[in-house]
Short mmCIF file of C-alpha atoms in Angstrom, two decimals:
data_model
loop_
_atom_site.label_atom_id
_atom_site.label_comp_id
_atom_site.label_asym_id
_atom_site.label_seq_id
_atom_site.Cartn_x
_atom_site.Cartn_y
_atom_site.Cartn_z
CA MET A 142 24.15 35.41 8.62
CA SER A 143 26.36 37.57 10.77
CA ARG A 144 24.29 40.59 9.69
CA ARG A 145 20.84 39.12 10.20
CA GLY A 146 18.53 37.84 12.90
CA ILE A 147 17.90 34.11 12.33
CA ILE A 148 14.89 32.12 13.54
CA GLU A 149 14.40 28.39 13.91
CA VAL A 150 10.90 27.29 12.91
CA GLU A 151 8.91 24.07 13.33
CA LYS A 152 7.94 22.57 9.99
CA GLY A 153 4.23 22.64 9.27
CA SER A 154 3.13 24.76 12.24
CA ARG A 155 5.63 27.59 11.51
CA LYS A 156 6.05 28.00 15.27
CA VAL A 157 9.23 29.90 16.13
CA THR A 158 11.34 27.92 18.58
CA ARG A 159 14.48 30.05 18.71
CA PHE A 160 15.67 33.54 17.79
CA LEU A 161 19.38 34.22 17.25
CA GLU A 162 20.67 37.74 16.75
CA LYS A 163 23.39 37.75 14.07
CA PRO A 164 24.67 34.22 14.80
CA GLY A 165 27.78 32.59 13.48
CA ILE A 166 27.43 30.11 10.63
CA ASP A 167 27.90 27.12 12.95
CA ASP A 168 25.49 28.34 15.63
CA THR A 169 22.38 27.02 13.86
CA ASP A 170 21.34 24.99 10.80
CA SER A 171 18.50 27.43 10.10
CA ARG A 172 18.81 29.93 7.26
CA ASN A 173 15.51 31.70 7.95
CA ALA A 174 16.35 35.40 8.13
CA CYS A 175 13.94 37.51 10.16
CA PRO A 176 13.46 41.16 9.14
CA ALA A 177 12.49 43.70 11.81
CA PHE A 178 8.79 43.42 11.02
CA TYR A 179 6.59 42.08 13.80
CA VAL A 180 2.80 41.89 14.18
CA LEU A 181 1.72 41.88 17.83
CA ARG A 182 -1.66 41.06 19.37
CA ASN A 183 -3.10 43.45 21.94
CA SER A 184 -2.59 40.79 24.59
CA THR A 185 1.07 40.54 23.60
CA ILE A 186 1.69 44.27 23.88
CA THR A 187 0.78 44.09 27.56
CA LEU A 188 3.77 41.78 28.05
CA LEU A 189 6.19 44.59 27.17
CA ASP A 190 6.13 45.81 30.78
CA HIS A 191 6.97 42.31 32.01
CA PHE A 192 9.84 42.08 29.52
CA LEU A 193 11.31 45.44 30.54
CA GLU A 194 10.97 44.57 34.21
CA SER A 195 12.70 41.22 33.76
CA LYS A 196 15.54 42.95 31.87
CA SER A 197 15.80 46.01 34.12
CA LYS A 198 19.24 45.02 35.38
CA SER A 199 20.50 43.78 32.02
CA PRO A 200 22.70 45.82 29.68
CA LEU A 201 20.83 48.28 27.48
CA ILE A 202 21.62 46.26 24.35
CA GLU A 203 19.54 43.35 25.74
CA ARG A 204 16.35 45.38 26.17
CA ASP A 205 16.48 48.39 23.85
CA ALA A 206 15.56 46.59 20.60
CA PRO A 207 12.32 44.98 19.31
CA GLY A 208 14.22 41.83 18.38
CA GLN A 209 15.21 41.28 22.00
CA PHE A 210 11.54 41.40 22.99
CA ILE A 211 10.65 38.81 20.32
CA LYS A 212 13.50 36.60 21.50
CA TRP A 213 12.13 36.79 25.07
CA LEU A 214 8.53 36.34 23.88
CA ILE A 215 9.27 32.96 22.28
CA SER A 216 9.63 31.40 25.71
CA GLU A 217 6.53 33.14 27.05
CA SER A 218 4.00 32.85 24.22
CA ASP A 219 3.16 31.26 20.88
CA VAL A 220 5.15 33.05 18.15
CA ARG A 221 4.60 32.15 14.49
CA ALA A 222 6.56 33.03 11.36
CA ILE A 223 5.07 34.05 8.01
CA PRO A 224 7.30 33.55 4.93
CA ILE A 225 7.61 36.44 2.46
CA ASP A 226 8.63 36.23 -1.18
CA ASN A 227 10.36 39.55 -1.74
CA HIS A 228 11.68 42.54 0.17
CA PHE A 229 13.50 45.81 -0.39
CA LYS A 230 16.84 46.72 1.14
CA ILE A 231 16.98 50.53 1.22
CA ASP A 232 20.60 51.55 1.72
CA SER A 233 20.94 54.26 -0.92
CA LEU A 234 18.95 57.00 -2.66
CA ILE A 235 18.73 54.84 -5.78
CA GLU A 236 17.16 51.96 -3.84
CA TYR A 237 14.77 54.37 -2.14
CA LYS A 238 13.59 55.68 -5.52
CA LYS A 239 13.05 52.10 -6.71
CA VAL A 240 10.72 51.51 -3.78
CA LEU A 241 8.82 54.72 -4.54
CA ASP A 242 8.45 53.63 -8.18
CA PHE A 243 7.27 50.20 -7.12
CA TYR A 244 4.52 51.55 -4.88
CA THR A 245 3.37 54.35 -7.18
CA PRO A 246 -0.23 53.56 -8.22
CA CYS A 247 -0.18 51.99 -11.67
CA LYS A 248 -1.66 49.16 -13.66
CA GLU A 249 -1.18 45.78 -11.99
CA VAL A 250 -2.59 42.32 -12.74
CA THR A 251 -2.18 38.93 -11.07
CA GLU A 252 -2.94 35.51 -12.52
CA TYR A 253 -2.77 31.95 -11.18
CA ALA A 254 -2.28 28.45 -12.53
CA TYR A 255 -2.87 25.37 -10.40
CA ALA A 256 -0.99 22.16 -9.77
CA ARG A 257 -2.48 19.10 -11.38
CA ALA A 258 -3.00 15.44 -10.59
CA GLY A 259 -3.33 12.79 -13.27
CA LEU A 260 -6.26 10.73 -12.00
CA ILE A 261 -6.18 7.94 -14.55
CA GLY A 262 -4.54 7.08 -17.87
CA ASN A 263 -1.19 8.82 -17.46
CA PRO A 264 1.49 8.58 -18.75
CA SER A 265 -0.23 7.79 -22.05
CA ASP A 266 -0.66 11.51 -22.84
CA GLY A 267 2.83 11.48 -24.29
CA TYR A 268 1.99 8.45 -26.45
CA PHE A 269 -1.31 9.39 -28.18
CA GLY A 270 -3.36 7.92 -25.36
CA LYS A 271 -6.16 9.14 -23.08
CA THR A 272 -6.12 10.60 -19.56
CA ILE A 273 -8.25 12.23 -16.88
CA ALA A 274 -6.65 15.01 -14.83
CA LEU A 275 -7.79 17.53 -12.24
CA SER A 276 -6.65 20.91 -10.86
CA ILE A 277 -5.54 21.13 -7.21
CA SER A 278 -6.57 24.40 -5.58
CA GLN A 279 -4.18 24.11 -2.61
CA TYR A 280 -1.12 24.49 -4.83
CA SER A 281 -0.62 27.18 -7.44
CA ALA A 282 1.82 29.49 -9.20
CA ARG A 283 1.06 33.22 -9.00
CA VAL A 284 2.42 35.79 -11.45
CA THR A 285 2.03 39.56 -11.03
CA ILE A 286 2.74 42.18 -13.68
CA ARG A 287 3.04 45.82 -12.70
CA GLN A 288 3.52 48.69 -15.15
CA GLY A 289 6.99 50.22 -15.08
CA SER A 290 9.58 52.10 -17.11
CA LYS A 291 11.51 48.99 -18.26
CA ILE A 292 10.96 45.25 -18.66
CA VAL A 293 12.17 43.76 -15.37
CA LEU A 294 12.05 40.07 -14.45
CA VAL A 295 12.34 39.80 -10.68
CA PRO A 296 14.14 36.73 -9.28
CA HIS A 297 12.42 34.82 -6.51
CA LEU A 298 14.32 35.04 -3.23
CA GLN A 299 14.18 31.30 -2.68
CA PHE A 300 14.09 29.65 -6.09
CA ASP A 301 16.45 31.97 -8.00
CA ARG A 302 19.14 32.38 -5.36
CA GLU A 303 22.71 32.88 -6.52
CA THR A 304 24.32 33.80 -3.19
CA PHE A 305 24.98 31.33 -0.38
CA GLU A 306 26.81 31.34 2.94
CA SER A 307 28.70 28.13 2.19
CA LEU A 308 29.09 25.21 -0.21
CA ASP A 309 26.93 23.12 2.11
CA GLU A 310 24.11 25.66 1.90
CA LEU A 311 24.46 25.82 -1.90
CA THR A 312 24.31 22.02 -2.12
CA ASP A 313 21.33 21.66 0.23
CA HIS A 314 19.43 24.42 -1.58
CA THR A 315 20.14 22.83 -4.98
CA ASP A 316 18.86 19.46 -3.73
CA LEU A 317 15.60 21.12 -2.69
CA ALA A 318 15.09 23.70 -5.45
CA GLY A 319 17.10 22.35 -8.39
CA TYR A 320 19.40 24.29 -10.70
CA TYR A 321 16.78 26.49 -12.31
CA GLY A 322 14.18 28.79 -10.82
CA GLY A 323 11.32 30.56 -12.54
CA LEU A 324 13.19 33.36 -14.30
CA ARG A 325 13.89 31.37 -17.44
CA LEU A 326 10.24 30.24 -17.55
CA MET A 327 8.95 33.82 -17.39
CA ARG A 328 11.53 35.03 -19.92
CA ALA A 329 10.70 32.29 -22.43
CA THR A 330 6.97 33.03 -21.99
CA CYS A 331 7.50 36.77 -22.57
CA LYS A 332 9.48 35.97 -25.73
CA ARG A 333 6.79 33.67 -27.13
CA PHE A 334 4.05 36.17 -26.25
CA CYS A 335 5.92 38.93 -28.10
CA GLU A 336 6.35 36.68 -31.16
CA LEU A 337 2.62 35.96 -31.22
CA CYS A 338 1.85 39.68 -30.94
CA ARG A 339 4.19 40.44 -33.83
CA ALA A 340 2.59 37.73 -35.97
CA ALA A 341 -0.89 39.16 -35.25
CA ASN A 342 0.28 42.80 -35.76
CA ILE A 343 -0.71 43.65 -32.20
CA PRO A 344 1.18 46.49 -30.46
CA ARG A 345 3.25 45.28 -27.53
CA PRO A 346 2.16 46.33 -24.03
CA PRO A 347 4.05 49.06 -22.14
CA PRO A 348 7.10 48.04 -20.06
CA PHE A 349 6.47 46.16 -16.85
CA THR A 350 7.94 44.37 -13.86
CA ILE A 351 6.97 40.70 -13.62
CA THR A 352 7.26 38.64 -10.42
CA TYR A 353 6.23 35.13 -9.46
CA SER A 354 5.70 32.92 -6.45
CA THR A 355 4.68 29.28 -6.14
CA ASN A 356 3.86 26.77 -3.44
CA ILE A 357 3.69 23.78 -5.79
CA PRO A 358 6.00 21.11 -4.33
CA PHE A 359 9.24 20.95 -6.30
CA ALA A 360 10.03 17.84 -8.38
CA CYS A 361 6.91 15.99 -7.24
CA GLY A 362 5.23 15.46 -10.59
CA MET A 363 2.57 18.15 -10.05
CA SER A 364 3.47 20.39 -13.01
CA GLY A 365 5.12 23.30 -11.23
CA SER A 366 7.09 24.59 -14.23
CA SER A 367 4.18 24.74 -16.66
CA ALA A 368 2.07 26.42 -13.95
CA ILE A 369 4.51 29.35 -13.92
CA ILE A 370 4.42 29.54 -17.72
CA THR A 371 0.62 29.35 -17.84
CA ALA A 372 0.18 31.99 -15.14
CA SER A 373 2.75 34.24 -16.87
CA PHE A 374 0.99 34.01 -20.22
CA LYS A 375 -2.43 34.68 -18.67
CA ALA A 376 -0.99 37.70 -16.83
CA LEU A 377 0.48 39.02 -20.09
CA LEU A 378 -2.91 38.64 -21.78
CA ARG A 379 -4.74 40.50 -19.02
CA TYR A 380 -2.08 43.22 -18.74
CA SER A 381 -2.27 43.77 -22.51
CA GLY A 382 -6.07 43.78 -22.57
CA LEU A 383 -6.11 40.80 -24.94
CA LYS A 384 -7.92 37.50 -25.29
CA LEU A 385 -6.60 34.27 -26.77
CA SER A 386 -8.64 34.85 -29.92
CA ASP A 387 -6.77 38.13 -30.52
CA LEU A 388 -3.63 36.04 -30.99
CA GLY A 389 -5.36 33.48 -33.18
CA LEU A 390 -5.53 30.94 -30.37
CA ASN A 391 -8.19 28.92 -28.59
CA ARG A 392 -7.85 26.89 -25.38
CA GLU A 393 -6.72 23.79 -27.25
CA THR A 394 -3.97 25.53 -29.20
CA PHE A 395 -3.03 27.60 -26.13
CA ALA A 396 -2.10 24.38 -24.33
CA GLY A 397 0.16 23.57 -27.28
CA VAL A 398 1.82 27.00 -27.04
CA ILE A 399 2.63 26.42 -23.37
CA LEU A 400 4.11 23.02 -24.24
CA SER A 401 6.20 24.58 -27.02
CA VAL A 402 7.63 27.15 -24.58
CA GLU A 403 8.92 24.28 -22.46
CA LYS A 404 10.03 21.93 -25.25
CA ASP A 405 11.19 24.28 -28.01
CA GLU A 406 12.43 27.29 -26.03
CA LEU A 407 13.82 25.55 -22.95
CA GLY A 408 14.35 21.92 -23.96
CA ILE A 409 12.16 20.57 -21.13
CA ASN A 410 10.72 17.14 -21.89
CA ALA A 411 6.97 17.30 -21.25
CA GLY A 412 3.55 16.00 -22.31
CA LEU A 413 0.30 17.79 -23.09
CA GLN A 414 -1.81 16.62 -20.13
CA ASP A 415 -0.40 19.18 -17.69
CA ARG A 416 -0.88 22.14 -19.99
CA VAL A 417 -4.42 21.14 -20.95
CA ILE A 418 -5.65 20.84 -17.36
CA GLN A 419 -3.96 24.11 -16.36
CA VAL A 420 -5.74 25.90 -19.19
CA PHE A 421 -9.15 24.23 -18.78
CA GLU A 422 -9.08 23.68 -14.97
CA GLY A 423 -11.57 21.50 -13.08
CA VAL A 424 -11.70 17.82 -14.13
CA VAL A 425 -10.94 17.10 -17.79
CA TYR A 426 -11.07 14.00 -19.99
CA MET A 427 -8.43 14.14 -22.72
CA ASP A 428 -8.11 12.12 -25.91
CA PHE A 429 -4.70 12.51 -27.57
CA ALA A 430 -5.33 10.16 -30.52
CA LYS A 431 -2.82 10.61 -33.34
CA GLU A 432 -5.50 11.03 -35.97
CA LEU A 433 -6.91 13.99 -34.03
CA PHE A 434 -3.52 15.73 -34.07
CA ASP A 435 -3.08 14.91 -37.76
CA ASN A 436 -6.49 16.39 -38.61
CA GLN A 437 -6.84 19.37 -36.25
CA GLY A 438 -3.48 19.83 -34.51
CA TYR A 439 -4.69 18.97 -31.00
CA GLY A 440 -6.74 16.40 -29.09
CA ASN A 441 -10.32 16.39 -27.86
CA TYR A 442 -10.71 17.78 -24.34
CA SER A 443 -13.95 17.90 -22.34
CA HIS A 444 -14.90 18.75 -18.77
CA ILE A 445 -16.30 15.99 -16.58
CA THR A 446 -19.17 17.58 -14.72
CA ALA A 447 -20.16 14.55 -12.61
CA GLU A 448 -19.16 14.85 -8.96
CA LEU A 449 -16.04 12.94 -7.94
CA PRO A 450 -15.60 11.00 -4.70
CA PRO A 451 -13.33 12.46 -2.01
CA LEU A 452 -9.75 12.16 -3.25
CA TYR A 453 -6.56 12.45 -1.22
CA MET A 454 -2.94 13.07 -2.11
CA ALA A 455 0.48 12.44 -0.64
CA HIS A 456 3.80 13.86 -1.76
CA LEU A 457 7.43 14.09 -0.81
CA THR A 458 8.41 16.90 1.52
CA LYS A 459 12.11 16.64 0.69
CA PRO A 460 12.35 15.98 -3.05
CA GLY A 461 15.54 15.38 -4.95
CA GLY A 462 17.59 12.44 -6.05
CA ASP A 463 14.83 9.84 -5.88
CA SER A 464 13.02 9.68 -9.19
CA GLY A 465 15.41 7.30 -10.90
CA LYS A 466 14.38 8.79 -14.24
CA ALA A 467 17.89 8.32 -15.62
CA HIS A 468 17.05 4.61 -15.89
CA ASN A 469 13.85 5.21 -17.87
CA ASN A 470 14.06 4.14 -21.53
CA VAL A 471 10.32 3.76 -22.20
CA LYS A 472 10.20 6.61 -24.72
CA GLN A 473 13.07 5.16 -26.70
CA ARG A 474 11.40 1.73 -26.69
CA TRP A 475 8.14 3.26 -27.89
CA LEU A 476 9.85 5.15 -30.71
CA ALA A 477 11.58 1.92 -31.70
CA GLY A 478 8.21 0.19 -32.02
CA ASP A 479 8.43 -1.97 -28.88
CA LYS A 480 5.18 -3.97 -28.89
CA GLU A 481 4.99 -4.24 -25.11
CA VAL A 482 5.23 -0.46 -24.63
CA HIS A 483 2.75 0.28 -27.43
CA ALA A 484 0.25 -2.20 -25.94
CA ALA A 485 0.74 -0.69 -22.48
CA MET A 486 0.00 2.84 -23.70
CA ILE A 487 -3.18 1.65 -25.37
CA GLU A 488 -4.15 -0.05 -22.10
CA PHE A 489 -3.41 3.12 -20.08
CA GLY A 490 -5.74 4.99 -22.42
CA SER A 491 -8.46 2.38 -21.96
CA PHE A 492 -8.24 2.92 -18.19
CA ALA A 493 -9.12 6.59 -18.76
CA ALA A 494 -12.10 5.76 -20.98
CA GLU A 495 -13.40 3.25 -18.43
CA GLY A 496 -12.66 5.71 -15.64
CA LYS A 497 -14.80 8.37 -17.31
CA ASN A 498 -17.72 5.94 -17.42
CA ALA A 499 -17.13 4.93 -13.80
CA ILE A 500 -17.21 8.59 -12.67
CA GLU A 501 -20.38 9.33 -14.61
CA GLN A 502 -22.02 6.25 -13.06
CA HIS A 503 -20.59 6.94 -9.58
CA ASP A 504 -19.00 3.49 -9.64
CA TRP A 505 -16.19 4.20 -7.19
CA LYS A 506 -15.26 0.53 -6.82
CA LYS A 507 -14.51 0.37 -10.53
CA LEU A 508 -12.55 3.64 -10.38
CA ALA A 509 -10.46 2.31 -7.49
CA GLU A 510 -9.71 -0.89 -9.44
CA LEU A 511 -8.63 1.15 -12.47
CA MET A 512 -6.31 3.32 -10.37
CA ASP A 513 -4.61 0.22 -8.97
CA LYS A 514 -4.29 -1.29 -12.44
CA ASN A 515 -2.84 1.99 -13.73
CA PHE A 516 -0.09 1.89 -11.11
CA GLN A 517 0.68 -1.80 -11.53
CA LEU A 518 1.06 -1.40 -15.29
CA ARG A 519 3.30 1.62 -14.80
CA ARG A 520 5.54 -0.34 -12.44
CA LYS A 521 5.70 -3.23 -14.90
CA ILE A 522 6.63 -1.10 -17.92
CA PHE A 523 8.90 1.49 -16.30
CA GLY A 524 10.48 -0.70 -13.61
CA GLU A 525 10.89 0.14 -9.94
CA ALA A 526 14.28 1.82 -10.46
CA ALA A 527 12.62 4.49 -12.62
CA LEU A 528 9.78 5.06 -10.15
CA GLY A 529 11.96 5.80 -7.12
CA SER A 530 12.00 4.15 -3.71
CA ALA A 531 10.29 7.01 -1.85
CA SER A 532 7.41 7.18 -4.34
CA LEU A 533 6.97 3.42 -4.10
CA GLN A 534 6.94 3.70 -0.31
CA MET A 535 4.08 6.23 -0.52
CA ILE A 536 2.06 3.78 -2.63
CA LYS A 537 2.80 0.98 -0.15
CA LEU A 538 1.73 3.16 2.77
CA ALA A 539 -1.47 4.20 0.97
CA ASN A 540 -2.34 0.57 0.25
CA LYS A 541 -1.68 -0.30 3.90
CA HIS A 542 -4.31 2.26 4.92
CA ASN A 543 -6.82 0.85 2.44
CA PHE A 544 -6.39 3.29 -0.44
CA SER A 545 -6.13 2.67 -4.14
CA ALA A 546 -3.28 4.88 -5.31
CA LYS A 547 -1.28 5.90 -8.35
CA PHE A 548 1.23 8.56 -9.37
CA THR A 549 -0.12 12.04 -10.09
CA GLY A 550 2.61 12.47 -12.70
CA SER A 551 6.19 11.32 -13.14
CA GLY A 552 6.73 10.54 -9.46
CA GLY A 553 7.00 12.26 -6.11
CA ALA A 554 3.25 12.53 -5.48
CA ILE A 555 0.29 10.13 -5.48
CA VAL A 556 -3.49 10.45 -5.71
CA CYS A 557 -5.55 8.19 -3.43
CA LEU A 558 -9.13 6.87 -3.30
CA TYR A 559 -10.40 5.22 -0.10
CA ARG A 560 -11.44 1.58 -0.65
CA GLY A 561 -13.68 1.41 2.42
CA ASP A 562 -13.21 -0.68 5.54
CA GLY A 563 -16.30 -2.84 5.88
CA LYS A 564 -18.12 -0.10 7.73
CA LYS A 565 -17.63 2.48 4.99
CA GLU A 566 -18.18 2.12 1.27
CA VAL A 567 -15.55 2.61 -1.42
CA GLY A 568 -15.07 6.32 -2.08
CA SER A 569 -16.19 7.41 1.38
CA GLU A 570 -14.76 10.50 3.03
CA LEU A 571 -12.44 9.95 5.98
CA THR A 572 -13.50 11.12 9.40
CA ILE A 573 -11.35 13.81 10.97
CA ASN A 574 -9.83 11.23 13.32
CA GLN A 575 -9.08 8.85 10.45
CA GLU A 576 -7.47 11.57 8.38
CA ASN A 577 -5.35 12.75 11.31
CA GLU A 578 -4.14 9.21 12.04
CA ILE A 579 -3.19 8.65 8.40
CA LYS A 580 -1.47 12.04 8.29
CA LYS A 581 0.66 10.99 11.25
CA ALA A 582 1.64 7.76 9.50
CA PHE A 583 2.67 9.59 6.33
CA ASN A 584 4.42 12.40 8.21
CA ALA A 585 6.45 9.84 10.14
CA GLU A 586 7.83 8.61 6.80
CA GLY A 587 8.60 12.17 5.63
CA PHE A 588 5.51 12.57 3.42
CA TYR A 589 2.61 15.02 3.28
CA PHE A 590 -0.96 13.67 3.24
CA GLY A 591 -4.23 15.56 2.81
CA LYS A 592 -7.53 15.87 0.98
CA ILE A 593 -7.54 17.28 -2.55
CA LYS A 594 -9.60 20.39 -3.23
CA ILE A 595 -10.40 20.75 -6.92
CA ALA A 596 -9.92 24.15 -8.58
CA PHE A 597 -12.90 24.62 -10.89
CA PRO A 598 -12.96 27.09 -13.81
CA SER A 599 -13.83 30.68 -12.95
CA GLN A 600 -15.60 33.35 -15.02
CA GLU A 601 -12.58 35.61 -14.54
CA ASN A 602 -10.37 32.95 -16.10
CA ASP A 603 -12.85 32.40 -18.94
CA SER A 604 -12.83 36.12 -19.79
CA ILE A 605 -9.34 36.00 -21.30
CA LEU A 606 -9.23 32.38 -22.51
CA CYS A 607 -11.71 32.90 -25.31
#
């Protein structure tokens, strides 16, 4: 910190409230470093004369630097900060050459994979059940591959940090970002892609640099890890000029490959729902019946083309330490043949089948009832300790504001459907004033709230997943 300018920023608005030039570690709680890169409006440039005049009698060090102007400007105007994922520190000839190599025109591709919300039926996807899930366009993982002279996996500045100013900073960062970033996900994906190329006798692509970024909330049950894997694999396909069929895959088996990267390569416990929706995108009905897997190796997955009602979501803004998953023994009970768990998973699946019919008939009242039943059954089978107090509070707050609500995944985020208020029907869209009031209520509890925008399949995506 003693070598950097540090800014304090309002959450949400990104408004800069304070600028500290090379502060001491105890001078501020902020760890937002500010490089000397500023974008000024024309109207702001005219304030330079005012700044110099106000500092005319000050020491040269207080006026002969752009950072000093920004520091002064914060009290005079509205200054906003824009986060960046990566940067170059050029302090040697070697580093300078790296920058030149990076910006030399060459082949470059970028692919995305979106966060997902389980709308109904989950968590039965891990128990041969049925679910409906949808892609969320606001949140995604982005992976870029650029041709280079070696294979280089670039760590993310935030999620793959290994250097900290103090133990407190290390601890706080670990609470927010966990122990693992995206490097291991990209590496495992590259390995599996290479193995598939070898098996199909396909030449490997030329060396490359691979980078990633993501805005999917961490540890909120929105499938952030598999999004990085899916985006990485799609980027490798496009960079190599391949399609899934070149590797002997189709969309259904591709979802299984993504799952195997997590389970077999990395030991991450996961179900198929997330990978299927991130491959298919849009809104998908999924049947994971055991006989389907026995006969064809995957389930039956189909897009729901009927229009959905306005859906909303809420999620934690400070994840970590709340899920209570250590107390969850449902999988063990299911494997042991527990009749209650087996019956519950069948019932979860029936919610999805009924939900599909409700969507196709635009019966939003029925869909809302099914969402509530889905949550109540989950709470009964898993127990409140496994669901986490903060996630339960989000459900309680949603119900208070007349929403049916359930978990999008394992906990940390919920999907909501408005029940109506006497004046409005079930499934109605909130007015701007209503949405703002509900946002305030959720924000006051430390949660995000907003409308879901569905990410529908694109032709560009279809061009490689065939």
